[in-house]
PDB file of C-alpha atoms in Angstrom:
ATOM      1  CA  MET A   1     104.278 108.615 100.965  1.00 78.00           C
ATOM      2  CA  GLY A   2     103.996 105.060  99.495  1.00 72.00           C
ATOM      3  CA  TRP A   3     100.819 104.009 101.319  1.00 76.00           C
ATOM      4  CA  PRO A   4      98.492 101.932  99.065  1.00 74.00           C
ATOM      5  CA  PRO A   5      95.013 103.251  98.241  1.00 71.00           C
ATOM      6  CA  PHE A   6      93.530 100.023  99.903  1.00 72.00           C
ATOM      7  CA  LYS A   7      93.803  98.680 103.477  1.00 74.00           C
ATOM      8  CA  PRO A   8      97.066  96.881 103.723  1.00 75.00           C
ATOM      9  CA  VAL A   9      97.580  93.717 105.722  1.00 77.00           C
ATOM     10  CA  ASN A  10     100.032  95.494 108.104  1.00 78.00           C
ATOM     11  CA  ASP A  11      97.724  98.448 108.719  1.00 83.00           C
ATOM     12  CA  THR A  12      99.855 100.455 111.127  1.00 89.00           C
ATOM     13  CA  ILE A  13      99.115 104.103 110.080  1.00 91.00           C
ATOM     14  CA  ALA A  14      96.043 106.142 110.267  1.00 90.00           C
ATOM     15  CA  TRP A  15      95.690 109.400 108.179  1.00 89.00           C
ATOM     16  CA  VAL A  16      93.948 112.272 109.959  1.00 91.00           C
ATOM     17  CA  GLY A  17      92.692 115.775 109.125  1.00 91.00           C
ATOM     18  CA  ALA A  18      92.544 118.263 111.908  1.00 93.00           C
ATOM     19  CA  ARG A  19      92.806 121.914 112.972  1.00 93.00           C
ATOM     20  CA  LEU A  20      96.107 123.563 113.659  1.00 95.00           C
ATOM     21  CA  PHE A  21      98.139 121.849 116.355  1.00 95.00           C
ATOM     22  CA  ASP A  22      97.758 122.901 119.991  1.00 95.00           C
ATOM     23  CA  PHE A  23      98.049 121.183 123.366  1.00 95.00           C
ATOM     24  CA  GLU A  24      94.488 120.002 123.461  1.00 95.00           C
ATOM     25  CA  LEU A  25      94.693 118.534 119.975  1.00 95.00           C
ATOM     26  CA  GLY A  26      97.939 116.810 120.950  1.00 96.00           C
ATOM     27  CA  MET A  27      96.304 115.150 123.897  1.00 95.00           C
ATOM     28  CA  GLU A  28      93.321 113.949 121.701  1.00 94.00           C
ATOM     29  CA  LEU A  29      95.758 112.646 118.937  1.00 95.00           C
ATOM     30  CA  THR A  30      97.692 110.717 121.593  1.00 95.00           C
ATOM     31  CA  ARG A  31      94.510 109.113 122.791  1.00 93.00           C
ATOM     32  CA  ILE A  32      93.366 108.236 119.310  1.00 92.00           C
ATOM     33  CA  ALA A  33      96.698 106.693 118.420  1.00 94.00           C
ATOM     34  CA  GLN A  34      96.620 104.508 121.526  1.00 93.00           C
ATOM     35  CA  GLU A  35      92.995 103.480 120.999  1.00 90.00           C
ATOM     36  CA  MET A  36      93.555 102.655 117.305  1.00 89.00           C
ATOM     37  CA  ARG A  37      96.915 101.055 117.856  1.00 91.00           C
ATOM     38  CA  ARG A  38      98.276 103.031 114.959  1.00 93.00           C
ATOM     39  CA  ASP A  39     100.737 105.866 114.364  1.00 96.00           C
ATOM     40  CA  LEU A  40      99.017 108.977 112.863  1.00 96.00           C
ATOM     41  CA  ILE A  41      99.905 111.249 110.045  1.00 95.00           C
ATOM     42  CA  VAL A  42      97.961 114.461 110.656  1.00 96.00           C
ATOM     43  CA  ALA A  43      97.318 117.087 108.026  1.00 94.00           C
ATOM     44  CA  ASN A  44      96.701 120.370 110.087  1.00 95.00           C
ATOM     45  CA  TRP A  45      94.449 122.896 108.338  1.00 94.00           C
ATOM     46  CA  ALA A  46      94.206 126.557 109.173  1.00 95.00           C
ATOM     47  CA  SER A  47      90.480 126.637 108.165  1.00 94.00           C
ATOM     48  CA  PRO A  48      87.966 124.393 106.397  1.00 89.00           C
ATOM     49  CA  ALA A  49      88.343 126.723 103.282  1.00 93.00           C
ATOM     50  CA  ALA A  50      92.197 126.327 103.056  1.00 92.00           C
ATOM     51  CA  LYS A  51      93.349 124.798  99.813  1.00 90.00           C
ATOM     52  CA  ASP A  52      96.500 123.125 101.378  1.00 92.00           C
ATOM     53  CA  PRO A  53      97.342 121.903 104.879  1.00 94.00           C
ATOM     54  CA  ASP A  54      99.263 124.507 106.869  1.00 95.00           C
ATOM     55  CA  SER A  55     101.600 121.774 108.290  1.00 95.00           C
ATOM     56  CA  PHE A  56     101.648 118.097 109.321  1.00 97.00           C
ATOM     57  CA  THR A  57     101.946 116.393 112.676  1.00 97.00           C
ATOM     58  CA  VAL A  58     103.391 112.931 113.255  1.00 97.00           C
ATOM     59  CA  VAL A  59     102.161 110.844 116.194  1.00 97.00           C
ATOM     60  CA  LEU A  60     104.555 108.093 116.643  1.00 96.00           C
ATOM     61  CA  ARG A  61     104.015 105.335 119.257  1.00 95.00           C
ATOM     62  CA  ASP A  62     107.066 103.952 120.972  1.00 92.00           C
ATOM     63  CA  VAL A  63     107.534 101.223 123.476  1.00 91.00           C
ATOM     64  CA  PHE A  64     107.050 103.552 126.520  1.00 93.00           C
ATOM     65  CA  ASN A  65     105.538 106.795 125.208  1.00 94.00           C
ATOM     66  CA  VAL A  66     103.855 108.511 122.354  1.00 95.00           C
ATOM     67  CA  ASP A  67     105.902 111.229 120.512  1.00 96.00           C
ATOM     68  CA  LEU A  68     104.003 114.201 118.962  1.00 96.00           C
ATOM     69  CA  ILE A  69     106.149 115.998 116.346  1.00 96.00           C
ATOM     70  CA  ASP A  70     104.255 119.036 114.962  1.00 96.00           C
ATOM     71  CA  ARG A  71     105.267 121.515 112.271  1.00 96.00           C
ATOM     72  CA  CYS A  72     106.453 118.895 109.769  1.00 97.00           C
ATOM     73  CA  VAL A  73     106.534 119.599 105.962  1.00 96.00           C
ATOM     74  CA  PRO A  74     106.307 117.057 103.160  1.00 96.00           C
ATOM     75  CA  VAL A  75     109.361 116.670 100.970  1.00 96.00           C
ATOM     76  CA  ALA A  76     110.390 114.553  97.872  1.00 94.00           C
ATOM     77  CA  ASP A  77     113.629 114.632  96.013  1.00 90.00           C
ATOM     78  CA  ASP A  78     111.985 114.165  92.692  1.00 90.00           C
ATOM     79  CA  GLU A  79     108.795 113.002  91.018  1.00 91.00           C
ATOM     80  CA  ASP A  80     109.636 109.317  91.737  1.00 91.00           C
ATOM     81  CA  ALA A  81     111.112 109.558  95.186  1.00 90.00           C
ATOM     82  CA  PRO A  82     108.940 108.691  98.238  1.00 91.00           C
ATOM     83  CA  VAL A  83     107.261 111.570 100.005  1.00 94.00           C
ATOM     84  CA  MET A  84     108.642 112.016 103.503  1.00 95.00           C
ATOM     85  CA  LEU A  85     107.774 114.398 106.457  1.00 97.00           C
ATOM     86  CA  VAL A  86     110.535 116.563 107.820  1.00 97.00           C
ATOM     87  CA  SER A  87     110.348 118.264 111.195  1.00 96.00           C
ATOM     88  CA  THR A  88     111.072 121.940 110.922  1.00 93.00           C
ATOM     89  CA  ARG A  89     112.170 122.042 114.569  1.00 92.00           C
ATOM     90  CA  LEU A  90     114.066 118.750 115.096  1.00 93.00           C
ATOM     91  CA  ASP A  91     116.637 116.957 113.068  1.00 93.00           C
ATOM     92  CA  HIS A  92     114.077 114.160 112.076  1.00 95.00           C
ATOM     93  CA  THR A  93     112.573 112.846 108.935  1.00 96.00           C
ATOM     94  CA  PHE A  94     109.591 110.422 108.837  1.00 97.00           C
ATOM     95  CA  ALA A  95     109.017 107.890 106.085  1.00 95.00           C
ATOM     96  CA  ILE A  96     107.129 104.701 105.557  1.00 93.00           C
ATOM     97  CA  GLY A  97     109.508 101.733 105.698  1.00 91.00           C
ATOM     98  CA  SER A  98     109.466  98.507 103.623  1.00 88.00           C
ATOM     99  CA  ARG A  99     107.080  96.812 106.100  1.00 89.00           C
ATOM    100  CA  GLY A 100     104.518  99.608 105.898  1.00 88.00           C
ATOM    101  CA  MET A 101     105.485 101.081 109.298  1.00 93.00           C
ATOM    102  CA  LEU A 102     106.283 104.703 109.942  1.00 95.00           C
ATOM    103  CA  GLU A 103     109.915 105.140 110.712  1.00 95.00           C
ATOM    104  CA  ARG A 104     111.848 108.048 112.292  1.00 96.00           C
ATOM    105  CA  ARG A 105     115.202 108.798 110.599  1.00 94.00           C
ATOM    106  CA  TYR A 106     117.689 111.113 112.007  1.00 94.00           C
ATOM    107  CA  GLY A 107     118.933 113.893 109.763  1.00 90.00           C
ATOM    108  CA  ARG A 108     117.161 116.049 107.185  1.00 86.00           C
ATOM    109  CA  PRO A 109     117.588 116.206 103.462  1.00 82.00           C
ATOM    110  CA  GLY A 110     118.977 119.296 101.870  1.00 77.00           C
ATOM    111  CA  LYS A 111     117.173 121.824  99.651  1.00 78.00           C
ATOM    112  CA  LEU A 112     113.956 121.667 101.622  1.00 86.00           C
ATOM    113  CA  GLY A 113     112.299 124.446  99.588  1.00 87.00           C
ATOM    114  CA  LYS A 114     112.513 122.628  96.200  1.00 91.00           C
ATOM    115  CA  ALA A 115     111.716 119.270  97.873  1.00 92.00           C
ATOM    116  CA  ARG A 116     108.685 120.694  99.524  1.00 93.00           C
ATOM    117  CA  GLY A 117     107.400 122.105  96.334  1.00 93.00           C
ATOM    118  CA  ILE A 118     107.724 118.730  94.555  1.00 94.00           C
ATOM    119  CA  ALA A 119     106.005 116.893  97.429  1.00 94.00           C
ATOM    120  CA  MET A 120     103.125 119.393  97.587  1.00 94.00           C
ATOM    121  CA  ARG A 121     102.500 119.126  93.809  1.00 94.00           C
ATOM    122  CA  ARG A 122     102.355 115.375  94.099  1.00 91.00           C
ATOM    123  CA  LEU A 123      99.988 115.590  97.062  1.00 90.00           C
ATOM    124  CA  ARG A 124      97.683 117.895  95.245  1.00 90.00           C
ATOM    125  CA  ARG A 125      97.733 115.596  92.216  1.00 90.00           C
ATOM    126  CA  ALA A 126      96.851 112.496  94.379  1.00 86.00           C
ATOM    127  CA  ALA A 127      94.009 114.537  96.040  1.00 84.00           C
ATOM    128  CA  ALA A 128      92.582 115.545  92.684  1.00 87.00           C
ATOM    129  CA  ALA A 129      92.826 112.060  91.359  1.00 86.00           C
ATOM    130  CA  MET A 130      90.359 111.058  94.126  1.00 80.00           C
ATOM    131  CA  GLY A 131      87.803 113.327  92.361  1.00 81.00           C
ATOM    132  CA  GLY A 132      86.260 114.587  95.572  1.00 76.00           C
ATOM    133  CA  GLU A 133      85.605 111.019  96.834  1.00 77.00           C
ATOM    134  CA  ILE A 134      86.141 110.229 100.433  1.00 73.00           C
ATOM    135  CA  SER A 135      87.975 106.958 101.203  1.00 71.00           C
ATOM    136  CA  ALA A 136      85.831 104.032 102.195  1.00 66.00           C
ATOM    137  CA  ASP A 137      87.227 103.780 105.779  1.00 68.00           C
ATOM    138  CA  ASN A 138      86.881 107.559 106.467  1.00 69.00           C
ATOM    139  CA  VAL A 139      85.424 108.201 109.884  1.00 68.00           C
ATOM    140  CA  TRP A 140      84.436 111.353 111.745  1.00 67.00           C
ATOM    141  CA  MET A 141      85.562 111.302 115.278  1.00 67.00           C
ATOM    142  CA  PRO A 142      84.307 114.044 117.592  1.00 67.00           C
ATOM    143  CA  THR A 143      86.668 114.834 120.522  1.00 76.00           C
ATOM    144  CA  GLY A 144      86.515 112.120 123.045  1.00 74.00           C
ATOM    145  CA  ALA A 145      84.633 109.639 120.872  1.00 72.00           C
ATOM    146  CA  GLY A 146      85.522 105.988 120.845  1.00 73.00           C
ATOM    147  CA  TRP A 147      87.102 104.187 117.960  1.00 67.00           C
ATOM    148  CA  ILE A 148      85.239 101.266 116.380  1.00 65.00           C
ATOM    149  CA  GLU A 149      87.562  98.899 114.568  1.00 67.00           C
ATOM    150  CA  PRO A 150      86.379  98.143 110.983  1.00 62.00           C
ATOM    151  CA  GLU A 151      85.755  94.529 109.875  1.00 63.00           C
ATOM    152  CA  PRO A 152      89.062  92.647 109.369  1.00 60.00           C
ATOM    153  CA  GLN A 153      90.307  91.951 105.879  1.00 60.00           C
ATOM    154  CA  LEU A 154      89.559  88.347 104.986  1.00 60.00           C
ATOM    155  CA  ASP A 155      91.387  87.934 101.606  1.00 67.00           C
ATOM    156  CA  ILE A 156      94.904  88.135 102.869  1.00 65.00           C
ATOM    157  CA  ALA A 157      97.785  87.112 100.590  1.00 68.00           C
ATOM    158  CA  ILE A 158      99.969  84.510 102.248  1.00 68.00           C
ATOM    159  CA  ARG A 159     103.525  83.993 101.113  1.00 66.00           C
ATOM    160  CA  PHE A 160     105.198  80.789 102.191  1.00 76.00           C
ATOM    161  CA  ASN A 161     109.010  80.958 102.070  1.00 73.00           C
TER     162      ASN A 161
END
């Protein structure tokens, strides 16, 4: 989706793996997003043995509320286009904007079947490139557990304009 493999300065998105979406999971994801002060992109898995996520959920914080959009699918127009998430129920697309923040865009791209196939191939390739390694900041959070903020990044690039 255009997110770097390292912790960016504007770290506004958390990546989550979880079971299939239900009300209880939605409540927990909302709590986690608020506590972490990040939007969430959640890969929902039917079982631990599944090869691919069943769907994706977007947890998008707004000024006054937290939106939960389940049953999203990844899409990409071609091998070089950004991967986006498209709601299968709403007329919404979610993408990472130029400032590294998750953005809601109204409307859906055409040819979802082909675009979904391209995106899933790219996601599988990215996962395979990790070689089974878990990212350094990966954390297991049991239901109801508190979030502990990792150490802040000290080597920040500063650009004076």
